[in-house]
Short mmCIF file of C-alpha atoms and ligand atoms in Angstrom, two decimals:
data_model
loop_
_atom_site.label_atom_id
_atom_site.label_comp_id
_atom_site.label_asym_id
_atom_site.label_seq_id
_atom_site.Cartn_x
_atom_site.Cartn_y
_atom_site.Cartn_z
CA UNK A 29 -14.99 -15.10 5.16
CA UNK A 30 -13.39 -11.68 5.73
CA UNK A 31 -10.33 -10.70 3.70
CA UNK A 32 -8.41 -7.43 3.67
CA UNK A 33 -7.46 -6.20 0.22
CA UNK A 34 -9.23 -2.85 -0.27
CA UNK A 35 -11.05 -0.04 1.51
CA UNK A 36 -14.49 -1.50 0.85
CA UNK A 37 -13.56 -4.53 2.97
CA UNK A 38 -13.83 -2.22 5.99
CA UNK A 39 -17.23 -1.01 7.11
CA UNK A 40 -16.04 1.33 9.88
CA UNK A 41 -12.71 2.99 9.08
CA UNK A 42 -12.93 5.31 12.10
CA UNK A 43 -13.27 2.37 14.49
CA UNK A 44 -10.29 0.64 12.90
CA UNK A 45 -8.13 3.78 13.14
CA UNK A 46 -9.21 4.16 16.76
CA UNK A 47 -8.21 0.58 17.47
CA UNK A 48 -4.82 1.13 15.81
CA UNK A 49 -4.31 4.15 18.08
CA UNK A 50 -5.22 2.02 21.09
CA UNK A 51 -2.52 -0.47 20.11
CA UNK A 52 -0.06 2.38 19.68
CA UNK A 53 -0.70 3.47 23.26
CA UNK A 54 -0.88 -0.09 24.57
CA UNK A 55 0.88 -2.61 22.29
CA UNK A 56 -0.13 -5.60 24.43
CA UNK A 57 -3.84 -4.66 24.58
CA UNK A 58 -4.81 -7.97 22.93
CA UNK A 59 -1.69 -10.02 23.55
CA UNK A 60 -3.49 -13.37 23.82
CA UNK A 61 -6.15 -13.09 21.16
CA UNK A 62 -3.95 -14.72 18.48
CA UNK A 63 -2.60 -17.45 20.70
CA UNK A 64 -2.33 -20.84 18.96
CA UNK A 65 -2.97 -19.13 15.62
CA UNK A 66 -0.42 -18.94 12.83
CA UNK A 67 0.18 -16.07 10.42
CA UNK A 68 1.91 -17.03 7.16
CA UNK A 69 3.36 -14.19 5.07
CA UNK A 70 4.37 -14.91 1.48
CA UNK A 71 6.52 -12.33 -0.29
CA UNK A 72 6.95 -12.52 -4.05
CA UNK A 73 9.18 -9.44 -3.85
CA UNK A 74 11.36 -7.71 -1.28
CA UNK A 75 10.00 -5.70 1.63
CA UNK A 76 11.39 -3.96 4.68
CA UNK A 77 8.40 -2.24 6.27
CA UNK A 78 5.53 -4.52 5.33
CA UNK A 79 7.41 -7.61 6.37
CA UNK A 80 8.72 -6.37 9.71
CA UNK A 81 5.62 -4.42 10.74
CA UNK A 82 3.24 -7.28 9.96
CA UNK A 83 5.48 -9.81 11.72
CA UNK A 84 5.63 -7.51 14.75
CA UNK A 85 1.86 -7.01 14.70
CA UNK A 86 1.18 -10.76 14.59
CA UNK A 87 3.64 -11.44 17.39
CA UNK A 88 2.07 -8.75 19.58
CA UNK A 89 -1.28 -10.51 19.22
CA UNK A 90 0.31 -13.75 20.40
CA UNK A 91 0.40 -15.37 16.93
CA UNK A 92 3.17 -17.56 15.56
CA UNK A 93 4.51 -15.94 12.42
CA UNK A 94 6.11 -17.69 9.46
CA UNK A 95 7.48 -15.63 6.59
CA UNK A 96 8.22 -17.19 3.25
CA UNK A 97 10.40 -15.48 0.66
CA UNK A 98 8.96 -16.64 -2.63
CA UNK A 99 10.81 -14.26 -4.89
CA UNK A 100 13.35 -16.83 -5.98
CA UNK A 101 12.76 -20.31 -7.18
CA UNK A 102 9.07 -20.83 -6.29
CA UNK A 103 7.33 -20.52 -9.63
CA UNK A 104 3.57 -20.94 -9.40
CA UNK A 105 1.15 -21.66 -12.23
CA UNK A 106 -1.97 -19.46 -12.08
CA UNK A 107 -3.65 -20.48 -15.33
CA UNK A 108 -6.24 -23.23 -15.45
CA UNK A 109 -6.23 -26.18 -17.82
CA UNK A 110 -2.61 -25.79 -18.84
CA UNK A 111 -0.22 -28.61 -19.44
CA UNK A 112 2.28 -27.91 -16.71
CA UNK A 113 5.48 -28.72 -18.55
CA UNK A 114 7.09 -25.28 -18.14
CA UNK A 115 9.26 -24.12 -15.21
CA UNK A 116 6.12 -23.54 -13.08
CA UNK A 117 6.21 -26.52 -10.75
CA UNK A 118 3.10 -25.99 -8.60
CA UNK A 119 -0.44 -24.78 -9.26
CA UNK A 120 -2.07 -22.04 -7.20
CA UNK A 121 -5.00 -24.39 -6.48
CA UNK A 122 -2.77 -26.72 -4.44
CA UNK A 123 -0.40 -24.03 -3.14
CA UNK A 124 -3.14 -21.86 -1.58
CA UNK A 125 -4.97 -24.87 -0.17
CA UNK A 126 -1.75 -26.26 1.32
CA UNK A 127 -0.76 -22.97 3.00
CA UNK A 128 -4.28 -22.91 4.47
CA UNK A 129 -3.56 -26.21 6.28
CA UNK A 130 -0.83 -24.53 8.32
CA UNK A 131 -1.92 -20.88 8.59
CA UNK A 132 -4.98 -19.23 10.12
CA UNK A 133 -4.33 -16.01 8.21
CA UNK A 134 -2.32 -15.67 4.99
CA UNK A 135 -0.59 -12.48 3.79
CA UNK A 136 0.43 -12.10 0.14
CA UNK A 137 2.79 -9.49 -1.34
CA UNK A 138 2.98 -9.29 -5.10
CA UNK A 139 3.90 -6.65 -7.69
CA UNK A 140 2.24 -6.07 -11.06
CA UNK A 141 3.69 -7.28 -14.33
CA UNK A 142 3.50 -3.66 -15.60
CA UNK A 143 3.10 -5.23 -19.05
CA UNK A 144 -0.34 -6.90 -18.90
CA UNK A 145 -2.75 -4.23 -17.69
CA UNK A 146 -5.86 -6.39 -17.79
CA UNK A 147 -4.32 -9.11 -15.68
CA UNK A 148 -2.80 -6.62 -13.24
CA UNK A 149 -6.07 -4.72 -12.82
CA UNK A 150 -7.95 -7.98 -12.20
CA UNK A 151 -5.41 -8.45 -9.38
CA UNK A 152 -4.93 -11.91 -10.78
CA UNK A 153 -2.36 -13.27 -8.31
CA UNK A 154 -4.00 -11.96 -5.11
CA UNK A 155 -7.47 -13.02 -6.23
CA UNK A 156 -6.25 -16.49 -7.15
CA UNK A 157 -4.93 -16.88 -3.61
CA UNK A 158 -8.26 -15.69 -2.22
CA UNK A 159 -10.14 -18.06 -4.47
CA UNK A 160 -8.23 -21.16 -3.39
CA UNK A 161 -7.30 -20.28 0.20
CA UNK A 162 -9.49 -21.60 2.99
CA UNK A 163 -8.58 -18.87 5.51
CA UNK A 164 -8.60 -15.03 5.51
CA UNK A 165 -6.12 -13.33 3.19
CA UNK A 166 -4.41 -9.97 3.75
CA UNK A 167 -2.92 -8.00 0.89
CA UNK A 168 0.64 -6.99 1.74
CA UNK A 169 0.54 -4.88 -1.49
CA UNK A 170 -0.98 -6.30 -4.62
CA UNK A 171 -0.62 -5.38 -8.27
CA UNK A 172 -2.97 -2.41 -7.85
CA UNK A 173 -3.43 -1.63 -4.16
CA UNK A 174 -1.49 -1.29 -0.90
CA UNK A 175 -4.23 -1.21 1.75
CA UNK A 176 -2.03 -1.64 4.86
CA UNK A 177 -0.03 1.39 3.71
CA UNK A 178 -3.18 3.41 3.09
CA UNK A 179 -4.72 2.56 6.45
CA UNK A 180 -1.43 3.68 7.99
CA UNK A 181 -1.60 6.92 6.03
CA UNK A 182 -5.16 7.59 7.19
CA UNK A 183 -4.01 6.97 10.78
CA UNK A 184 -1.01 9.31 10.36
CA UNK A 185 -3.11 12.11 8.86
CA UNK A 186 -5.63 11.66 11.67
CA UNK A 187 -2.84 12.09 14.24
CA UNK A 188 -1.27 15.18 12.68
CA UNK A 189 -4.18 17.07 11.15
CA UNK A 190 -5.05 20.49 12.59
CA UNK A 191 -8.40 20.91 10.85
CA UNK A 192 -11.30 18.51 10.48
CA UNK A 193 -10.98 18.35 6.70
CA UNK A 194 -7.33 18.97 5.74
CA UNK A 195 -6.16 19.72 2.22
CA UNK A 196 -4.19 16.69 1.06
CA UNK A 197 -2.16 16.75 -2.16
CA UNK A 198 -0.95 13.56 -3.79
CA UNK A 199 1.95 14.49 -6.04
CA UNK A 200 3.68 12.35 -8.63
CA UNK A 201 7.49 12.56 -8.47
CA UNK A 202 10.22 11.36 -10.79
CA UNK A 203 11.90 7.95 -10.43
CA UNK A 204 14.39 6.09 -12.62
CA UNK A 205 12.40 2.82 -12.61
CA UNK A 206 8.87 1.88 -13.62
CA UNK A 207 6.89 1.54 -10.38
CA UNK A 208 3.35 0.29 -9.76
CA UNK A 209 0.34 2.59 -9.39
CA UNK A 210 -0.61 0.59 -6.28
CA UNK A 211 0.31 3.07 -3.55
CA UNK A 212 -1.27 6.00 -5.40
CA UNK A 213 -4.45 4.05 -6.30
CA UNK A 214 -4.89 2.91 -2.74
CA UNK A 215 -4.14 6.29 -1.20
CA UNK A 216 -6.80 7.90 -3.41
CA UNK A 217 -9.27 5.12 -2.62
CA UNK A 218 -8.84 5.59 1.15
CA UNK A 219 -8.80 9.41 1.04
CA UNK A 220 -12.09 9.33 -0.86
CA UNK A 221 -13.58 7.20 1.93
CA UNK A 222 -12.47 9.62 4.68
CA UNK A 223 -12.93 13.32 5.39
CA UNK A 224 -10.16 14.90 3.31
CA UNK A 225 -9.98 17.55 0.60
CA UNK A 226 -7.84 15.65 -1.92
CA UNK A 227 -6.11 17.01 -5.02
CA UNK A 228 -3.89 14.89 -7.26
CA UNK A 229 -1.09 16.41 -9.33
CA UNK A 230 0.99 14.70 -12.02
CA UNK A 231 2.38 15.41 -15.49
CA UNK A 232 0.12 14.62 -18.47
CA UNK A 233 0.21 10.91 -19.26
CA UNK A 234 0.25 9.74 -15.63
CA UNK A 235 -3.54 9.71 -15.14
CA UNK A 236 -4.62 7.03 -12.67
CA UNK A 237 -7.22 4.43 -13.63
CA UNK A 238 -10.72 5.98 -13.83
CA UNK A 239 -12.10 3.59 -11.19
CA UNK A 240 -9.57 4.94 -8.68
CA UNK A 241 -9.43 8.66 -9.49
CA UNK A 242 -13.23 8.99 -9.80
CA UNK A 243 -14.15 12.66 -9.43
CA UNK A 244 -11.02 13.72 -7.50
CA UNK A 245 -9.65 16.99 -8.93
CA UNK A 246 -6.44 16.63 -10.96
CA UNK A 247 -4.16 19.66 -11.41
CA UNK A 248 -1.27 19.38 -13.87
CA UNK A 249 0.44 22.47 -12.43
CA UNK A 250 2.19 21.08 -9.36
CA UNK A 251 2.86 24.48 -7.80
CA UNK A 252 -0.80 25.45 -8.10
CA UNK A 253 -1.85 22.15 -6.54
CA UNK A 254 0.49 22.61 -3.58
CA UNK A 255 -0.96 26.00 -2.59
CA UNK A 256 -2.29 25.85 0.99
CA UNK A 257 -1.82 22.09 1.30
CA UNK A 258 -1.79 20.66 4.83
CA UNK A 259 -0.29 17.33 3.76
CA UNK A 260 1.89 16.61 0.72
CA UNK A 261 1.94 12.89 -0.10
CA UNK A 262 4.55 12.10 -2.70
CA UNK A 263 4.88 8.97 -4.82
CA UNK A 264 6.12 7.95 -8.21
CA UNK A 265 4.08 5.71 -10.45
CA UNK A 266 4.42 4.57 -14.05
CA UNK A 267 1.83 5.32 -16.72
CA UNK A 268 -1.55 3.57 -16.60
CA UNK A 269 -2.57 4.70 -20.10
CA UNK A 270 0.70 3.74 -21.80
CA UNK A 271 0.86 0.87 -19.38
CA UNK A 272 3.99 0.53 -17.27
CA UNK A 273 5.93 3.15 -19.22
CA UNK A 274 8.11 5.93 -17.77
CA UNK A 275 7.47 9.00 -19.95
CA UNK A 276 9.55 11.50 -18.08
CA UNK A 277 12.01 11.70 -15.25
CA UNK A 278 11.53 15.46 -15.18
CA UNK A 279 13.35 16.49 -12.02
CA UNK A 280 11.38 19.73 -11.84
CA UNK A 281 8.72 17.54 -10.14
CA UNK A 282 11.02 16.75 -7.19
CA UNK A 283 9.74 18.07 -3.85
CA UNK A 284 12.03 20.89 -2.70
CA UNK A 285 11.96 23.36 0.21
CA UNK A 286 10.75 26.05 -2.25
CA UNK A 287 7.71 23.92 -3.08
CA UNK A 288 6.95 23.21 0.56
CA UNK A 289 6.99 27.02 1.08
CA UNK A 290 3.89 27.21 -1.14
CA UNK A 291 1.92 25.06 1.30
CA UNK A 292 0.23 25.74 4.61
CA UNK A 293 3.37 24.51 6.43
CA UNK A 294 2.40 21.10 5.17
CA UNK A 295 3.61 17.80 6.47
CA UNK A 296 5.60 15.71 3.98
CA UNK A 297 4.57 12.07 3.58
CA UNK A 298 6.00 9.12 1.62
CA UNK A 299 5.46 5.38 2.06
CA UNK A 300 9.20 4.60 1.63
CA UNK A 301 11.48 3.36 0.18
CA UNK A 302 12.34 6.75 -1.28
CA UNK A 303 15.12 7.96 -3.55
CA UNK A 304 16.60 11.06 -1.95
CA UNK A 305 17.24 14.01 -4.25
CA UNK A 306 15.23 12.32 -7.01
CA UNK A 307 11.79 12.19 -5.38
CA UNK A 308 12.45 14.59 -2.50
CA UNK A 309 15.29 16.92 -1.52
CA UNK A 310 17.27 16.04 1.64
CA UNK A 311 16.19 19.31 3.24
CA UNK A 312 12.51 18.31 3.04
CA UNK A 313 12.74 14.68 4.14
CA UNK A 314 15.09 15.66 6.99
CA UNK A 315 12.89 18.55 8.15
CA UNK A 316 10.61 18.40 11.21
CA UNK A 317 7.64 18.48 8.78
CA UNK A 318 8.59 15.05 7.43
CA UNK A 319 6.35 12.25 8.70
CA UNK A 320 8.05 9.35 6.93
CA UNK A 321 9.33 7.65 10.09
CA UNK A 322 5.99 8.23 11.86
CA UNK A 323 4.34 6.49 8.90
CA UNK A 324 6.76 3.56 9.13
CA UNK A 325 6.05 3.34 12.87
CA UNK A 326 2.32 3.38 12.27
CA UNK A 327 2.52 0.42 9.88
CA UNK A 328 2.69 -1.95 12.88
CA UNK A 329 -0.43 -0.55 14.58
CA UNK A 330 -2.43 -0.60 11.36
CA UNK A 331 -1.40 -4.22 10.76
CA UNK A 332 -2.25 -5.15 14.35
CA UNK A 333 -5.75 -3.66 14.01
CA UNK A 334 -6.32 -5.52 10.74
CA UNK A 335 -5.09 -8.86 12.06
CA UNK A 336 -7.35 -8.53 15.08
CA UNK A 337 -10.26 -7.64 12.79
CA UNK A 338 -9.68 -10.80 10.72
CA UNK A 339 -9.19 -13.04 13.75
CA UNK A 340 -12.50 -11.75 15.18
CA UNK A 341 -14.77 -13.66 12.86
C1 LIG B 413 7.37 0.09 -4.37
C2 LIG B 413 6.19 0.69 -5.08
O1 LIG B 413 6.23 1.78 -5.56
O2 LIG B 413 5.13 0.05 -5.14
C3 LIG B 413 7.03 -0.23 -2.96
C4 LIG B 413 6.29 0.81 -2.22
C5 LIG B 413 5.73 0.32 -0.95
N1 LIG B 413 8.53 0.91 -4.41
C6 LIG B 413 9.72 0.53 -4.90
O3 LIG B 413 9.88 -0.54 -5.43
C7 LIG B 413 10.85 1.50 -4.84
N1 LIG B 414 6.08 1.01 2.31
C1 LIG B 414 6.30 -0.30 2.09
O1 LIG B 414 5.38 -1.09 1.87
O2 LIG B 414 7.60 -0.68 2.16
P1 LIG B 414 8.18 -2.12 1.87
O3 LIG B 414 8.19 -2.29 0.38
O4 LIG B 414 9.58 -2.08 2.44
O5 LIG B 414 7.35 -3.15 2.52
#
């Protein structure tokens, strides 16, 4: 059974991006293919873009869409052979099997613990759903990846790039809260699978997991990294090494007009939500070089292409 949780689930990224662009030009291109099929989206934490874009995508394919907010009150047990006398009222084995009785595709959104690195990097919650579900599962952002966002970002770069192999810089930025590495991990994973010249820049201590960064060049001098960039993708993440910790909120890492001046008139990208004047200065996010709303728009076409891909099996 096909699932969608990571780049290696896709054998032909170009074809998928092409299909997403087709949907962008013609949203009703496959308006009946999901008829009489149900999409069930389960959110263990809040979402604006992922929720609305995936609901829209399912509806445009003719699917019925049910969204379940599971961030309050629905406490699932994921461990096996436990005596279930805590506040966890239902086991993942039954929960995933039950959802599969009603849904033809299941989407799961979950955040990491940011305290238990091993469990997070096994993607314990998402993989438990996959193990016990009887239908295809889509990751709506897991503990360590955000593949719908990354597919969107590949699509957006494809639309705006002026050279075949653009220079793309992923820059860490400050943030007051500890955030997952998911968006950064996934972005690197997808950039490595496409034709891009990627550099990652972050302060010491924010190294990404070795299995994600691979041999991608890392430059600790942000200004050096930004030189001649065509795309600047900005995201905060907490430490992987000192797991889940925020070492610095050094605001000298914020993206400012002066930093964008170092680039090759680069486009500014961010997955949103973004903290203005912490991560990026107003002048940059409000400039014509900012692609953040294009990215949000593209979420629906990426989701539509993925849903069609999973229904076609
Ligand atoms: C989340 C994160 O960094 O993973 C969601 C991004 C899609 N961001 C926040 O919680 C602010
Ligand atoms: N970019 C993104 O996934 O946003 P949400 O958290 O609002 O879904």
